[in-house]
JSON list of C-alpha atoms in Angstrom, two decimals:
[
{"chain": "A", "resi": 1, "resn": "LYS", "atom": "CA", "xyz": [0.00, 0.00, 0.00]},
{"chain": "A", "resi": 2, "resn": "THR", "atom": "CA", "xyz": [2.85, 2.38, 0.81]},
{"chain": "A", "resi": 3, "resn": "LEU", "atom": "CA", "xyz": [4.59, 1.74, -2.52]},
{"chain": "A", "resi": 4, "resn": "ALA", "atom": "CA", "xyz": [1.33, 2.09, -4.42]},
{"chain": "A", "resi": 5, "resn": "SER", "atom": "CA", "xyz": [0.87, 5.57, -2.98]},
{"chain": "A", "resi": 6, "resn": "LEU", "atom": "CA", "xyz": [4.10, 6.82, -4.59]},
{"chain": "A", "resi": 7, "resn": "ASP", "atom": "CA", "xyz": [3.73, 8.77, -7.80]},
{"chain": "A", "resi": 8, "resn": "ILE", "atom": "CA", "xyz": [6.50, 6.85, -9.59]},
{"chain": "A", "resi": 9, "resn": "PRO", "atom": "CA", "xyz": [6.59, 3.70, -11.73]},
{"chain": "A", "resi": 10, "resn": "LEU", "atom": "CA", "xyz": [7.04, 0.52, -9.70]},
{"chain": "A", "resi": 11, "resn": "ILE", "atom": "CA", "xyz": [9.14, -2.23, -11.28]},
{"chain": "A", "resi": 12, "resn": "ALA", "atom": "CA", "xyz": [8.97, -5.41, -9.17]},
{"chain": "A", "resi": 13, "resn": "VAL", "atom": "CA", "xyz": [10.54, -8.80, -9.86]},
{"chain": "A", "resi": 14, "resn": "PRO", "atom": "CA", "xyz": [10.14, -11.92, -7.72]},
{"chain": "A", "resi": 15, "resn": "GLY", "atom": "CA", "xyz": [12.93, -13.16, -5.48]},
{"chain": "A", "resi": 16, "resn": "ASN", "atom": "CA", "xyz": [13.52, -16.63, -4.10]},
{"chain": "A", "resi": 17, "resn": "ARG", "atom": "CA", "xyz": [11.27, -15.94, -1.08]},
{"chain": "A", "resi": 18, "resn": "ASP", "atom": "CA", "xyz": [8.35, -14.72, -3.19]},
{"chain": "A", "resi": 19, "resn": "ARG", "atom": "CA", "xyz": [5.39, -16.49, -4.73]},
{"chain": "A", "resi": 20, "resn": "ARG", "atom": "CA", "xyz": [4.28, -15.41, -8.17]},
{"chain": "A", "resi": 21, "resn": "SER", "atom": "CA", "xyz": [0.55, -15.41, -7.46]},
{"chain": "A", "resi": 22, "resn": "ALA", "atom": "CA", "xyz": [0.95, -13.22, -4.38]},
{"chain": "A", "resi": 23, "resn": "MET", "atom": "CA", "xyz": [3.26, -10.80, -6.19]},
{"chain": "A", "resi": 24, "resn": "LEU", "atom": "CA", "xyz": [0.91, -10.43, -9.15]},
{"chain": "A", "resi": 25, "resn": "THR", "atom": "CA", "xyz": [-1.87, -9.57, -6.70]},
{"chain": "A", "resi": 26, "resn": "ALA", "atom": "CA", "xyz": [0.17, -7.15, -4.59]},
{"chain": "A", "resi": 27, "resn": "VAL", "atom": "CA", "xyz": [2.16, -5.34, -7.30]},
{"chain": "A", "resi": 28, "resn": "PRO", "atom": "CA", "xyz": [0.65, -6.24, -10.67]},
{"chain": "A", "resi": 29, "resn": "PRO", "atom": "CA", "xyz": [2.43, -4.91, -13.78]},
{"chain": "A", "resi": 30, "resn": "PRO", "atom": "CA", "xyz": [0.31, -3.21, -16.45]},
{"chain": "A", "resi": 31, "resn": "PRO", "atom": "CA", "xyz": [-1.64, -5.96, -18.26]},
{"chain": "A", "resi": 32, "resn": "ALA", "atom": "CA", "xyz": [-0.34, -4.87, -21.66]},
{"chain": "A", "resi": 33, "resn": "ALA", "atom": "CA", "xyz": [3.26, -5.29, -20.46]},
{"chain": "A", "resi": 34, "resn": "ARG", "atom": "CA", "xyz": [2.95, -9.07, -19.88]},
{"chain": "A", "resi": 35, "resn": "ARG", "atom": "CA", "xyz": [2.40, -11.93, -22.30]},
{"chain": "A", "resi": 36, "resn": "ASN", "atom": "CA", "xyz": [-1.18, -13.21, -22.25]},
{"chain": "A", "resi": 37, "resn": "GLY", "atom": "CA", "xyz": [-1.43, -16.42, -20.25]},
{"chain": "A", "resi": 38, "resn": "SER", "atom": "CA", "xyz": [2.18, -16.32, -19.06]},
{"chain": "A", "resi": 39, "resn": "PRO", "atom": "CA", "xyz": [2.69, -17.98, -15.67]},
{"chain": "A", "resi": 40, "resn": "PHE", "atom": "CA", "xyz": [5.80, -15.86, -15.05]},
{"chain": "A", "resi": 41, "resn": "VAL", "atom": "CA", "xyz": [6.28, -12.36, -13.66]},
{"chain": "A", "resi": 42, "resn": "GLN", "atom": "CA", "xyz": [8.00, -10.98, -16.76]},
{"chain": "A", "resi": 43, "resn": "TYR", "atom": "CA", "xyz": [7.17, -7.79, -18.58]},
{"chain": "A", "resi": 44, "resn": "SER", "atom": "CA", "xyz": [8.56, -4.89, -20.59]},
{"chain": "A", "resi": 45, "resn": "MET", "atom": "CA", "xyz": [7.85, -1.18, -20.04]},
{"chain": "A", "resi": 46, "resn": "THR", "atom": "CA", "xyz": [9.02, 1.88, -21.97]},
{"chain": "A", "resi": 47, "resn": "PHE", "atom": "CA", "xyz": [9.67, 5.26, -20.33]},
{"chain": "A", "resi": 48, "resn": "ASP", "atom": "CA", "xyz": [10.42, 8.02, -22.85]},
{"chain": "A", "resi": 49, "resn": "THR", "atom": "CA", "xyz": [13.86, 7.06, -24.17]},
{"chain": "A", "resi": 50, "resn": "ILE", "atom": "CA", "xyz": [14.60, 3.94, -22.12]},
{"chain": "A", "resi": 51, "resn": "ARG", "atom": "CA", "xyz": [13.04, 0.52, -21.75]},
{"chain": "A", "resi": 52, "resn": "LEU", "atom": "CA", "xyz": [13.01, -1.76, -18.72]},
{"chain": "A", "resi": 53, "resn": "ILE", "atom": "CA", "xyz": [12.61, -5.53, -18.95]},
{"chain": "A", "resi": 54, "resn": "ALA", "atom": "CA", "xyz": [11.70, -7.41, -15.77]},
{"chain": "A", "resi": 55, "resn": "LEU", "atom": "CA", "xyz": [12.66, -11.09, -15.72]},
{"chain": "A", "resi": 56, "resn": "ASP", "atom": "CA", "xyz": [11.52, -13.94, -13.48]},
{"chain": "A", "resi": 57, "resn": "THR", "atom": "CA", "xyz": [14.43, -16.16, -12.38]},
{"chain": "A", "resi": 58, "resn": "VAL", "atom": "CA", "xyz": [12.56, -17.92, -9.56]},
{"chain": "A", "resi": 59, "resn": "ASP", "atom": "CA", "xyz": [12.55, -21.69, -9.11]},
{"chain": "A", "resi": 60, "resn": "GLU", "atom": "CA", "xyz": [9.83, -22.22, -6.51]},
{"chain": "A", "resi": 61, "resn": "GLY", "atom": "CA", "xyz": [11.39, -25.51, -5.44]},
{"chain": "A", "resi": 62, "resn": "SER", "atom": "CA", "xyz": [14.78, -23.95, -4.73]},
{"chain": "A", "resi": 63, "resn": "GLY", "atom": "CA", "xyz": [16.45, -20.78, -3.51]},
{"chain": "A", "resi": 64, "resn": "LEU", "atom": "CA", "xyz": [18.66, -20.72, -6.62]},
{"chain": "A", "resi": 65, "resn": "GLY", "atom": "CA", "xyz": [17.80, -19.24, -9.99]},
{"chain": "A", "resi": 66, "resn": "GLN", "atom": "CA", "xyz": [16.27, -20.85, -13.07]},
{"chain": "A", "resi": 67, "resn": "PHE", "atom": "CA", "xyz": [15.37, -19.66, -16.57]},
{"chain": "A", "resi": 68, "resn": "CYS", "atom": "CA", "xyz": [13.41, -22.11, -18.72]},
{"chain": "A", "resi": 69, "resn": "ASP", "atom": "CA", "xyz": [12.68, -22.16, -22.45]},
{"chain": "A", "resi": 70, "resn": "GLU", "atom": "CA", "xyz": [9.33, -20.39, -22.04]},
{"chain": "A", "resi": 71, "resn": "ARG", "atom": "CA", "xyz": [10.99, -17.52, -20.20]},
{"chain": "A", "resi": 72, "resn": "PHE", "atom": "CA", "xyz": [13.67, -17.33, -22.91]},
{"chain": "A", "resi": 73, "resn": "ASP", "atom": "CA", "xyz": [10.97, -17.07, -25.58]},
{"chain": "A", "resi": 74, "resn": "GLU", "atom": "CA", "xyz": [9.37, -14.15, -23.74]},
{"chain": "A", "resi": 75, "resn": "LEU", "atom": "CA", "xyz": [12.74, -12.41, -23.34]},
{"chain": "A", "resi": 76, "resn": "ARG", "atom": "CA", "xyz": [13.48, -12.73, -27.04]},
{"chain": "A", "resi": 77, "resn": "GLU", "atom": "CA", "xyz": [10.07, -11.22, -27.86]},
{"chain": "A", "resi": 78, "resn": "PHE", "atom": "CA", "xyz": [10.69, -8.30, -25.51]},
{"chain": "A", "resi": 79, "resn": "LEU", "atom": "CA", "xyz": [14.09, -7.63, -27.12]},
{"chain": "A", "resi": 80, "resn": "ARG", "atom": "CA", "xyz": [12.67, -7.77, -30.65]},
{"chain": "A", "resi": 81, "resn": "GLU", "atom": "CA", "xyz": [9.82, -5.40, -29.80]},
{"chain": "A", "resi": 82, "resn": "GLY", "atom": "CA", "xyz": [12.09, -2.78, -28.26]},
{"chain": "A", "resi": 83, "resn": "GLY", "atom": "CA", "xyz": [13.93, -1.95, -31.45]},
{"chain": "A", "resi": 84, "resn": "SER", "atom": "CA", "xyz": [17.02, 0.14, -30.74]},
{"chain": "A", "resi": 85, "resn": "LEU", "atom": "CA", "xyz": [15.89, 1.67, -27.44]},
{"chain": "A", "resi": 86, "resn": "PRO", "atom": "CA", "xyz": [18.50, 1.52, -24.66]},
{"chain": "A", "resi": 87, "resn": "THR", "atom": "CA", "xyz": [17.39, -1.24, -22.30]},
{"chain": "A", "resi": 88, "resn": "VAL", "atom": "CA", "xyz": [17.92, -2.03, -18.62]},
{"chain": "A", "resi": 89, "resn": "VAL", "atom": "CA", "xyz": [17.16, -5.59, -17.48]},
{"chain": "A", "resi": 90, "resn": "VAL", "atom": "CA", "xyz": [16.05, -6.27, -13.90]},
{"chain": "A", "resi": 91, "resn": "LEU", "atom": "CA", "xyz": [16.15, -9.76, -12.38]},
{"chain": "A", "resi": 92, "resn": "HIS", "atom": "CA", "xyz": [16.76, -11.34, -8.97]},
{"chain": "A", "resi": 93, "resn": "HIS", "atom": "CA", "xyz": [19.47, -13.98, -9.49]},
{"chain": "A", "resi": 94, "resn": "PRO", "atom": "CA", "xyz": [22.67, -12.82, -11.23]},
{"chain": "A", "resi": 95, "resn": "PRO", "atom": "CA", "xyz": [23.34, -15.26, -14.10]},
{"chain": "A", "resi": 96, "resn": "VAL", "atom": "CA", "xyz": [27.14, -15.07, -13.78]},
{"chain": "A", "resi": 97, "resn": "PRO", "atom": "CA", "xyz": [29.52, -15.99, -10.93]},
{"chain": "A", "resi": 98, "resn": "LEU", "atom": "CA", "xyz": [30.49, -12.99, -8.82]},
{"chain": "A", "resi": 99, "resn": "PRO", "atom": "CA", "xyz": [33.83, -12.43, -7.03]},
{"chain": "A", "resi": 100, "resn": "SER", "atom": "CA", "xyz": [34.05, -13.54, -3.38]},
{"chain": "A", "resi": 101, "resn": "VAL", "atom": "CA", "xyz": [30.50, -14.95, -3.32]},
{"chain": "A", "resi": 102, "resn": "PRO", "atom": "CA", "xyz": [30.34, -18.35, -1.55]},
{"chain": "A", "resi": 103, "resn": "GLY", "atom": "CA", "xyz": [28.94, -21.07, -3.76]},
{"chain": "A", "resi": 104, "resn": "GLY", "atom": "CA", "xyz": [29.81, -19.18, -6.93]},
{"chain": "A", "resi": 105, "resn": "LEU", "atom": "CA", "xyz": [26.96, -19.18, -9.45]},
{"chain": "A", "resi": 106, "resn": "GLN", "atom": "CA", "xyz": [23.55, -18.48, -7.90]},
{"chain": "A", "resi": 107, "resn": "PHE", "atom": "CA", "xyz": [21.66, -20.62, -10.45]},
{"chain": "A", "resi": 108, "resn": "GLY", "atom": "CA", "xyz": [20.68, -24.24, -10.01]},
{"chain": "A", "resi": 109, "resn": "ASP", "atom": "CA", "xyz": [21.05, -24.82, -13.76]},
{"chain": "A", "resi": 110, "resn": "ALA", "atom": "CA", "xyz": [24.47, -23.64, -14.97]},
{"chain": "A", "resi": 111, "resn": "ASP", "atom": "CA", "xyz": [23.54, -24.13, -18.65]},
{"chain": "A", "resi": 112, "resn": "ALA", "atom": "CA", "xyz": [20.44, -21.94, -18.31]},
{"chain": "A", "resi": 113, "resn": "ALA", "atom": "CA", "xyz": [22.48, -19.26, -16.51]},
{"chain": "A", "resi": 114, "resn": "HIS", "atom": "CA", "xyz": [25.15, -19.27, -19.24]},
{"chain": "A", "resi": 115, "resn": "ARG", "atom": "CA", "xyz": [22.52, -19.09, -21.97]},
{"chain": "A", "resi": 116, "resn": "LEU", "atom": "CA", "xyz": [20.81, -16.15, -20.25]},
{"chain": "A", "resi": 117, "resn": "ALA", "atom": "CA", "xyz": [24.10, -14.33, -19.64]},
{"chain": "A", "resi": 118, "resn": "MET", "atom": "CA", "xyz": [25.14, -14.76, -23.28]},
{"chain": "A", "resi": 119, "resn": "THR", "atom": "CA", "xyz": [21.76, -13.55, -24.53]},
{"chain": "A", "resi": 120, "resn": "LEU", "atom": "CA", "xyz": [22.04, -10.39, -22.44]},
{"chain": "A", "resi": 121, "resn": "ALA", "atom": "CA", "xyz": [25.72, -9.83, -23.29]},
{"chain": "A", "resi": 122, "resn": "ARG", "atom": "CA", "xyz": [25.18, -10.10, -27.03]},
{"chain": "A", "resi": 123, "resn": "ASP", "atom": "CA", "xyz": [22.25, -7.70, -27.29]},
{"chain": "A", "resi": 124, "resn": "ALA", "atom": "CA", "xyz": [23.57, -4.28, -28.29]},
{"chain": "A", "resi": 125, "resn": "THR", "atom": "CA", "xyz": [20.61, -2.40, -26.81]},
{"chain": "A", "resi": 126, "resn": "ILE", "atom": "CA", "xyz": [21.20, -3.58, -23.23]},
{"chain": "A", "resi": 127, "resn": "VAL", "atom": "CA", "xyz": [23.04, -0.88, -21.27]},
{"chain": "A", "resi": 128, "resn": "GLY", "atom": "CA", "xyz": [22.72, -2.33, -17.77]},
{"chain": "A", "resi": 129, "resn": "VAL", "atom": "CA", "xyz": [21.54, -5.32, -15.74]},
{"chain": "A", "resi": 130, "resn": "LEU", "atom": "CA", "xyz": [20.34, -4.98, -12.14]},
{"chain": "A", "resi": 131, "resn": "ALA", "atom": "CA", "xyz": [20.20, -8.03, -9.86]},
{"chain": "A", "resi": 132, "resn": "GLY", "atom": "CA", "xyz": [19.90, -8.93, -6.18]},
{"chain": "A", "resi": 133, "resn": "HIS", "atom": "CA", "xyz": [19.99, -12.17, -4.18]},
{"chain": "A", "resi": 134, "resn": "ILE", "atom": "CA", "xyz": [23.46, -11.84, -2.65]},
{"chain": "A", "resi": 135, "resn": "HIS", "atom": "CA", "xyz": [22.35, -8.98, -0.35]},
{"chain": "A", "resi": 136, "resn": "ARG", "atom": "CA", "xyz": [25.38, -6.81, -1.09]},
{"chain": "A", "resi": 137, "resn": "ARG", "atom": "CA", "xyz": [26.85, -4.80, -3.91]},
{"chain": "A", "resi": 138, "resn": "ALA", "atom": "CA", "xyz": [28.90, -6.50, -6.60]},
{"chain": "A", "resi": 139, "resn": "THR", "atom": "CA", "xyz": [29.63, -5.81, -10.26]},
{"chain": "A", "resi": 140, "resn": "ALA", "atom": "CA", "xyz": [30.52, -7.86, -13.30]},
{"chain": "A", "resi": 141, "resn": "ALA", "atom": "CA", "xyz": [30.98, -7.16, -16.99]},
{"chain": "A", "resi": 142, "resn": "LEU", "atom": "CA", "xyz": [28.23, -8.51, -19.23]},
{"chain": "A", "resi": 143, "resn": "GLY", "atom": "CA", "xyz": [29.18, -7.76, -22.80]},
{"chain": "A", "resi": 144, "resn": "ARG", "atom": "CA", "xyz": [29.29, -3.99, -23.20]},
{"chain": "A", "resi": 145, "resn": "ALA", "atom": "CA", "xyz": [26.95, -3.58, -20.24]},
{"chain": "A", "resi": 146, "resn": "SER", "atom": "CA", "xyz": [27.60, -3.82, -16.52]},
{"chain": "A", "resi": 147, "resn": "LEU", "atom": "CA", "xyz": [25.74, -6.11, -14.12]},
{"chain": "A", "resi": 148, "resn": "GLU", "atom": "CA", "xyz": [25.29, -4.67, -10.64]},
{"chain": "A", "resi": 149, "resn": "THR", "atom": "CA", "xyz": [23.71, -6.27, -7.60]},
{"chain": "A", "resi": 150, "resn": "ILE", "atom": "CA", "xyz": [21.75, -4.11, -5.19]},
{"chain": "A", "resi": 151, "resn": "PRO", "atom": "CA", "xyz": [22.46, -4.18, -1.42]},
{"chain": "A", "resi": 152, "resn": "SER", "atom": "CA", "xyz": [19.79, -5.27, 1.05]},
{"chain": "A", "resi": 153, "resn": "LEU", "atom": "CA", "xyz": [18.77, -4.26, 4.57]},
{"chain": "A", "resi": 154, "resn": "ALA", "atom": "CA", "xyz": [18.95, -7.96, 5.52]},
{"chain": "A", "resi": 155, "resn": "VAL", "atom": "CA", "xyz": [22.70, -7.94, 6.14]},
{"chain": "A", "resi": 156, "resn": "ASP", "atom": "CA", "xyz": [22.40, -11.21, 8.07]},
{"chain": "A", "resi": 157, "resn": "LEU", "atom": "CA", "xyz": [21.88, -12.95, 4.72]},
{"chain": "A", "resi": 158, "resn": "ARG", "atom": "CA", "xyz": [24.74, -11.21, 2.93]},
{"chain": "A", "resi": 159, "resn": "LYS", "atom": "CA", "xyz": [26.71, -13.68, 0.79]},
{"chain": "A", "resi": 160, "resn": "GLY", "atom": "CA", "xyz": [30.46, -13.18, 1.00]},
{"chain": "A", "resi": 161, "resn": "ILE", "atom": "CA", "xyz": [32.74, -10.60, 2.53]},
{"chain": "A", "resi": 162, "resn": "GLN", "atom": "CA", "xyz": [32.24, -6.87, 2.25]},
{"chain": "A", "resi": 163, "resn": "PRO", "atom": "CA", "xyz": [34.67, -5.43, -0.33]},
{"chain": "A", "resi": 164, "resn": "ARG", "atom": "CA", "xyz": [37.66, -3.55, 1.10]},
{"chain": "A", "resi": 165, "resn": "ALA", "atom": "CA", "xyz": [36.63, -0.46, -0.90]},
{"chain": "A", "resi": 166, "resn": "GLU", "atom": "CA", "xyz": [33.54, -0.20, 1.32]},
{"chain": "A", "resi": 167, "resn": "ALA", "atom": "CA", "xyz": [35.49, -0.48, 4.59]},
{"chain": "A", "resi": 168, "resn": "GLY", "atom": "CA", "xyz": [34.91, 2.39, 6.98]},
{"chain": "A", "resi": 169, "resn": "ARG", "atom": "CA", "xyz": [31.30, 2.84, 5.99]},
{"chain": "A", "resi": 170, "resn": "PRO", "atom": "CA", "xyz": [28.82, 2.55, 8.87]},
{"chain": "A", "resi": 171, "resn": "ILE", "atom": "CA", "xyz": [27.10, -0.82, 9.25]},
{"chain": "A", "resi": 172, "resn": "LEU", "atom": "CA", "xyz": [24.23, -1.71, 11.57]},
{"chain": "A", "resi": 173, "resn": "LEU", "atom": "CA", "xyz": [24.79, -5.18, 13.05]},
{"chain": "A", "resi": 174, "resn": "ARG", "atom": "CA", "xyz": [21.79, -6.38, 15.01]},
{"chain": "A", "resi": 175, "resn": "THR", "atom": "CA", "xyz": [21.54, -9.72, 16.82]},
{"chain": "A", "resi": 176, "resn": "SER", "atom": "CA", "xyz": [18.59, -11.44, 18.44]},
{"chain": "A", "resi": 177, "resn": "SER", "atom": "CA", "xyz": [18.36, -14.84, 20.05]},
{"chain": "A", "resi": 178, "resn": "ASN", "atom": "CA", "xyz": [14.63, -15.40, 19.61]},
{"chain": "A", "resi": 179, "resn": "SER", "atom": "CA", "xyz": [13.63, -14.15, 16.18]},
{"chain": "A", "resi": 180, "resn": "GLY", "atom": "CA", "xyz": [13.26, -15.57, 12.70]},
{"chain": "A", "resi": 181, "resn": "HIS", "atom": "CA", "xyz": [14.09, -13.80, 9.45]},
{"chain": "A", "resi": 182, "resn": "GLY", "atom": "CA", "xyz": [11.63, -11.54, 7.64]},
{"chain": "A", "resi": 183, "resn": "ILE", "atom": "CA", "xyz": [8.10, -12.84, 7.86]},
{"chain": "A", "resi": 184, "resn": "GLY", "atom": "CA", "xyz": [9.30, -15.59, 10.20]},
{"chain": "A", "resi": 185, "resn": "ALA", "atom": "CA", "xyz": [9.74, -13.02, 12.99]},
{"chain": "A", "resi": 186, "resn": "GLY", "atom": "CA", "xyz": [6.88, -12.05, 15.27]},
{"chain": "A", "resi": 187, "resn": "LEU", "atom": "CA", "xyz": [5.17, -8.68, 14.97]},
{"chain": "A", "resi": 188, "resn": "ASN", "atom": "CA", "xyz": [6.89, -7.17, 18.02]},
{"chain": "A", "resi": 189, "resn": "GLU", "atom": "CA", "xyz": [10.28, -8.34, 16.80]},
{"chain": "A", "resi": 190, "resn": "ARG", "atom": "CA", "xyz": [9.70, -6.89, 13.32]},
{"chain": "A", "resi": 191, "resn": "VAL", "atom": "CA", "xyz": [8.68, -3.56, 14.87]},
{"chain": "A", "resi": 192, "resn": "GLU", "atom": "CA", "xyz": [11.90, -3.55, 16.89]},
{"chain": "A", "resi": 193, "resn": "GLN", "atom": "CA", "xyz": [13.94, -4.43, 13.79]},
{"chain": "A", "resi": 194, "resn": "ASP", "atom": "CA", "xyz": [12.37, -1.60, 11.79]},
{"chain": "A", "resi": 195, "resn": "THR", "atom": "CA", "xyz": [12.86, 0.82, 14.67]},
{"chain": "A", "resi": 196, "resn": "ASP", "atom": "CA", "xyz": [16.55, -0.02, 14.92]},
{"chain": "A", "resi": 197, "resn": "GLN", "atom": "CA", "xyz": [17.08, 0.21, 11.17]},
{"chain": "A", "resi": 198, "resn": "PHE", "atom": "CA", "xyz": [15.34, 3.55, 10.73]},
{"chain": "A", "resi": 199, "resn": "SER", "atom": "CA", "xyz": [16.97, 4.99, 13.86]},
{"chain": "A", "resi": 200, "resn": "PHE", "atom": "CA", "xyz": [20.36, 4.01, 12.45]},
{"chain": "A", "resi": 201, "resn": "LEU", "atom": "CA", "xyz": [19.49, 5.55, 9.08]},
{"chain": "A", "resi": 202, "resn": "PHE", "atom": "CA", "xyz": [18.24, 8.82, 10.58]},
{"chain": "A", "resi": 203, "resn": "ASP", "atom": "CA", "xyz": [21.32, 9.04, 12.79]},
{"chain": "A", "resi": 204, "resn": "GLN", "atom": "CA", "xyz": [23.64, 8.65, 9.79]},
{"chain": "A", "resi": 205, "resn": "LEU", "atom": "CA", "xyz": [21.68, 11.29, 7.89]},
{"chain": "A", "resi": 206, "resn": "GLY", "atom": "CA", "xyz": [21.91, 13.68, 10.85]},
{"chain": "A", "resi": 207, "resn": "MET", "atom": "CA", "xyz": [18.14, 13.87, 11.22]}
]
């Protein structure tokens, strides 16, 4: 409800803790942006001189990524329809191994990941790829574009060691002996988590 109240476009892609049906109900993309009858949360939207393509890399039986033939077909259609417009692709699981990330590739199917990475790298219109999943910032070359992962507030699930270049930046480290993660925590615990996080943020901003 809070996000829906913002007067900006909302581009949402499912992560490994999401369910497609719930996401399509909570943050549905414009109907014309999706393929009719598609079971996946994939769509393409154009904003003036740039296009965004949202991809669904979720495998609901695993925490790792997947990208099947049907999803590839949709991606190829999106790329064909966009013509020469500069394009940014948004997805949850990075399809390439990232430095200092335990476990290496975050896909359960290495062949599907390689195929997806090559498809993105070879398309001349793609100027950037935004991913998540590892809960910290990392970058990798993907053809002429750059893949960047976006940090997360859930630092307890961060994969790998914080890069030395980010040393000295303030970090909130919060521990609790009787809470779960995310929706697994009780209401009171989630309120306390949010209070600590926003207090830390406001303190760093000098508010």
